[in-house]
Tab-separated table of C-alpha atoms in Angstrom:
chain	number	residue	atom	x	y	z
D	1	MET	CA	0.000	0.000	0.000
D	2	SER	CA	1.306	3.427	-0.900
D	3	ARG	CA	2.484	5.750	1.866
D	4	ARG	CA	1.857	8.781	-0.273
D	5	SER	CA	-1.229	10.943	-0.145
D	6	THR	CA	-4.634	9.500	-0.986
D	7	ALA	CA	-5.759	9.622	-4.597
D	8	GLU	CA	-8.243	12.318	-5.553
D	9	LYS	CA	-11.720	11.243	-6.533
D	10	LYS	CA	-12.276	11.527	-10.251
D	11	THR	CA	-15.577	13.029	-11.275
D	12	ALA	CA	-17.236	11.292	-14.193
D	13	LYS	CA	-17.425	13.260	-17.418
D	14	SER	CA	-20.776	13.858	-19.041
D	15	ASP	CA	-21.864	12.136	-22.244
D	16	PRO	CA	-21.978	14.030	-25.573
D	17	ILE	CA	-25.740	13.926	-26.251
D	18	TYR	CA	-27.553	14.217	-22.903
D	19	HIS	CA	-24.694	15.944	-20.991
D	20	ASN	CA	-25.374	13.640	-18.060
D	21	ARG	CA	-22.752	12.008	-15.822
D	22	LEU	CA	-24.980	9.058	-14.963
D	23	VAL	CA	-25.345	8.124	-18.644
D	24	ASN	CA	-21.560	8.182	-19.011
D	25	MET	CA	-21.143	5.958	-15.923
D	26	VAL	CA	-23.538	3.410	-17.438
D	27	VAL	CA	-21.714	3.560	-20.792
D	28	ASN	CA	-18.379	2.912	-19.085
D	29	ARG	CA	-19.835	-0.168	-17.390
D	30	ILE	CA	-21.358	-1.495	-20.637
D	31	LEU	CA	-17.965	-1.121	-22.286
D	32	LYS	CA	-16.255	-4.333	-23.357
D	33	ASN	CA	-12.905	-4.660	-25.130
D	34	GLY	CA	-12.574	-0.863	-25.417
D	35	LYS	CA	-15.503	-0.478	-27.843
D	36	LYS	CA	-16.949	2.733	-26.453
D	37	SER	CA	-18.843	3.754	-29.578
D	38	LEU	CA	-20.681	0.423	-29.483
D	39	ALA	CA	-21.491	0.976	-25.798
D	40	TYR	CA	-22.874	4.451	-26.585
D	41	ARG	CA	-24.950	3.002	-29.426
D	42	ILE	CA	-26.398	0.299	-27.143
D	43	LEU	CA	-27.384	2.778	-24.437
D	44	TYR	CA	-28.782	5.429	-26.782
D	45	ARG	CA	-30.924	2.848	-28.580
D	46	ALA	CA	-32.152	1.545	-25.221
D	47	ILE	CA	-33.021	5.111	-24.183
D	48	LYS	CA	-34.884	5.651	-27.456
D	49	LYS	CA	-36.840	2.430	-26.909
D	50	ILE	CA	-37.748	3.565	-23.364
D	51	GLN	CA	-38.944	6.894	-24.808
D	52	GLN	CA	-41.189	5.104	-27.309
D	53	LYS	CA	-42.639	2.605	-24.805
D	54	THR	CA	-43.278	4.820	-21.770
D	55	ASP	CA	-43.801	8.330	-23.233
D	56	LYS	CA	-41.782	9.663	-20.270
D	57	ASN	CA	-38.405	11.332	-20.073
D	58	PRO	CA	-36.006	8.377	-20.490
D	59	LEU	CA	-33.363	9.975	-18.259
D	60	SER	CA	-35.846	10.158	-15.398
D	61	VAL	CA	-36.661	6.472	-15.965
D	62	LEU	CA	-32.915	5.687	-15.847
D	63	ARG	CA	-32.478	7.758	-12.672
D	64	GLN	CA	-35.480	6.143	-11.027
D	65	ALA	CA	-34.289	2.628	-11.960
D	66	ILE	CA	-30.857	3.247	-10.472
D	67	ARG	CA	-32.387	4.838	-7.354
D	68	ARG	CA	-34.632	1.796	-6.831
D	69	VAL	CA	-31.781	-0.692	-7.275
D	70	THR	CA	-29.250	1.189	-5.099
D	71	PRO	CA	-28.621	-0.782	-1.874
D	72	ASN	CA	-28.165	0.753	1.582
D	73	VAL	CA	-26.107	-2.098	3.035
D	74	THR	CA	-23.978	-4.847	1.615
D	75	VAL	CA	-22.290	-7.933	3.026
D	76	LYS	CA	-18.532	-8.355	3.006
D	77	ALA	CA	-16.571	-11.468	3.862
D	78	ARG	CA	-14.472	-11.037	7.021
D	79	ARG	CA	-12.099	-13.662	8.296
D	80	VAL	CA	-12.232	-13.862	12.076
D	81	GLY	CA	-10.535	-16.594	14.108
D	82	GLY	CA	-10.232	-19.154	11.340
D	83	SER	CA	-13.770	-18.849	9.998
D	84	THR	CA	-15.294	-16.493	7.453
D	85	TYR	CA	-18.352	-14.395	8.294
D	86	ARG	CA	-20.552	-12.374	5.966
D	87	VAL	CA	-20.558	-9.050	7.802
D	88	PRO	CA	-23.164	-6.395	6.899
D	89	THR	CA	-21.640	-2.972	6.200
D	90	GLU	CA	-23.276	0.300	5.251
D	91	ILE	CA	-22.108	1.787	1.972
D	92	ARG	CA	-21.871	5.324	0.655
D	93	SER	CA	-24.185	6.590	-2.058
D	94	THR	CA	-21.481	6.567	-4.764
D	95	GLN	CA	-20.582	2.933	-4.084
D	96	GLY	CA	-24.277	2.063	-3.971
D	97	LYS	CA	-24.784	3.700	-7.363
D	98	VAL	CA	-21.870	1.704	-8.813
D	99	LEU	CA	-23.361	-1.526	-7.453
D	100	ALA	CA	-26.782	-0.611	-8.850
D	101	ILE	CA	-25.361	-0.025	-12.338
D	102	ARG	CA	-23.413	-3.293	-12.164
D	103	TRP	CA	-26.504	-5.245	-11.080
D	104	LEU	CA	-28.700	-3.657	-13.757
D	105	LEU	CA	-26.244	-4.529	-16.518
D	106	GLY	CA	-25.685	-8.049	-15.184
D	107	ALA	CA	-29.422	-8.680	-15.037
D	108	SER	CA	-29.939	-7.309	-18.535
D	109	ARG	CA	-27.119	-9.476	-19.925
D	110	LYS	CA	-28.690	-12.612	-18.437
D	111	ARG	CA	-32.147	-11.676	-19.709
D	112	PRO	CA	-33.428	-13.600	-22.728
D	113	GLY	CA	-34.019	-11.417	-25.746
D	114	ARG	CA	-32.844	-10.243	-29.115
D	115	ASN	CA	-30.027	-7.820	-28.469
D	116	MET	CA	-28.449	-5.846	-25.649
D	117	ASN	CA	-30.317	-2.573	-26.213
D	118	PHE	CA	-33.654	-4.447	-26.129
D	119	LYS	CA	-32.688	-6.291	-22.929
D	120	LEU	CA	-31.270	-3.172	-21.253
D	121	SER	CA	-34.330	-1.055	-22.016
D	122	HIS	CA	-36.685	-3.683	-20.602
D	123	GLU	CA	-34.556	-4.187	-17.486
D	124	LEU	CA	-34.452	-0.425	-16.869
D	125	MET	CA	-38.221	-0.131	-17.279
D	126	ASP	CA	-38.773	-3.095	-14.930
D	127	ALA	CA	-36.425	-1.633	-12.327
D	128	ALA	CA	-38.159	1.750	-12.519
D	129	ARG	CA	-41.482	-0.023	-11.886
D	130	GLY	CA	-39.986	-1.930	-8.948
D	131	ASN	CA	-39.572	-5.442	-10.282
D	132	GLY	CA	-36.953	-7.321	-12.279
D	133	ASN	CA	-33.810	-9.273	-11.491
D	134	ALA	CA	-31.778	-6.255	-10.357
D	135	ILE	CA	-34.428	-5.389	-7.757
D	136	ARG	CA	-34.429	-9.014	-6.634
D	137	LYS	CA	-30.649	-8.861	-6.217
D	138	LYS	CA	-30.964	-5.766	-4.008
D	139	GLU	CA	-33.643	-7.386	-1.855
D	140	GLU	CA	-31.555	-10.556	-1.569
D	141	THR	CA	-28.561	-8.507	-0.399
D	142	HIS	CA	-30.692	-6.684	2.177
D	143	ARG	CA	-32.122	-9.997	3.441
D	144	MET	CA	-28.635	-11.471	3.783
D	145	ALA	CA	-27.449	-8.376	5.660
D	146	GLU	CA	-30.457	-8.625	7.971
D	147	ALA	CA	-29.821	-12.327	8.594
D	148	ASN	CA	-26.155	-11.696	9.427
D	149	ARG	CA	-26.825	-8.679	11.638
D	150	ALA	CA	-25.427	-10.641	14.590
D	151	PHE	CA	-21.951	-10.416	13.029
D	152	ALA	CA	-22.095	-6.611	12.623
D	153	HIS	CA	-19.688	-6.136	15.543
D	154	PHE	CA	-16.897	-7.682	13.405
D	155	ARG	CA	-16.947	-4.574	11.242
């Protein structure tokens, strides 16, 4: 571990069309093998599909989906006295947002469907409504944290 000063937090840049940092964070998580233009195309097509289906502002649907999926607590593995415990820990809003984006994209990748923009748009709409696999993942994490609340003193 470095003994120098702590690294500064980098603020995410905004995307070229919507000028929104959240959109750029999602694009950077979609990104595979450095193909950023493909990631932008996937997200923009998903946003267009959300616009057509819901007749709402697609950025508000994206924001609402991420807000619904964002967890308050998470469980971390701690090794204490030769055995491993799943210890519940509270997380900051930025880390929660990162987890929410990761869970949304993971759920949309596993979803059956034609292509990624179709799957991503449907997962975002489901999450904004309050159902879908990403929401289930959040609830599962909260249940596990509640079940392991006895180990919270190992934090």
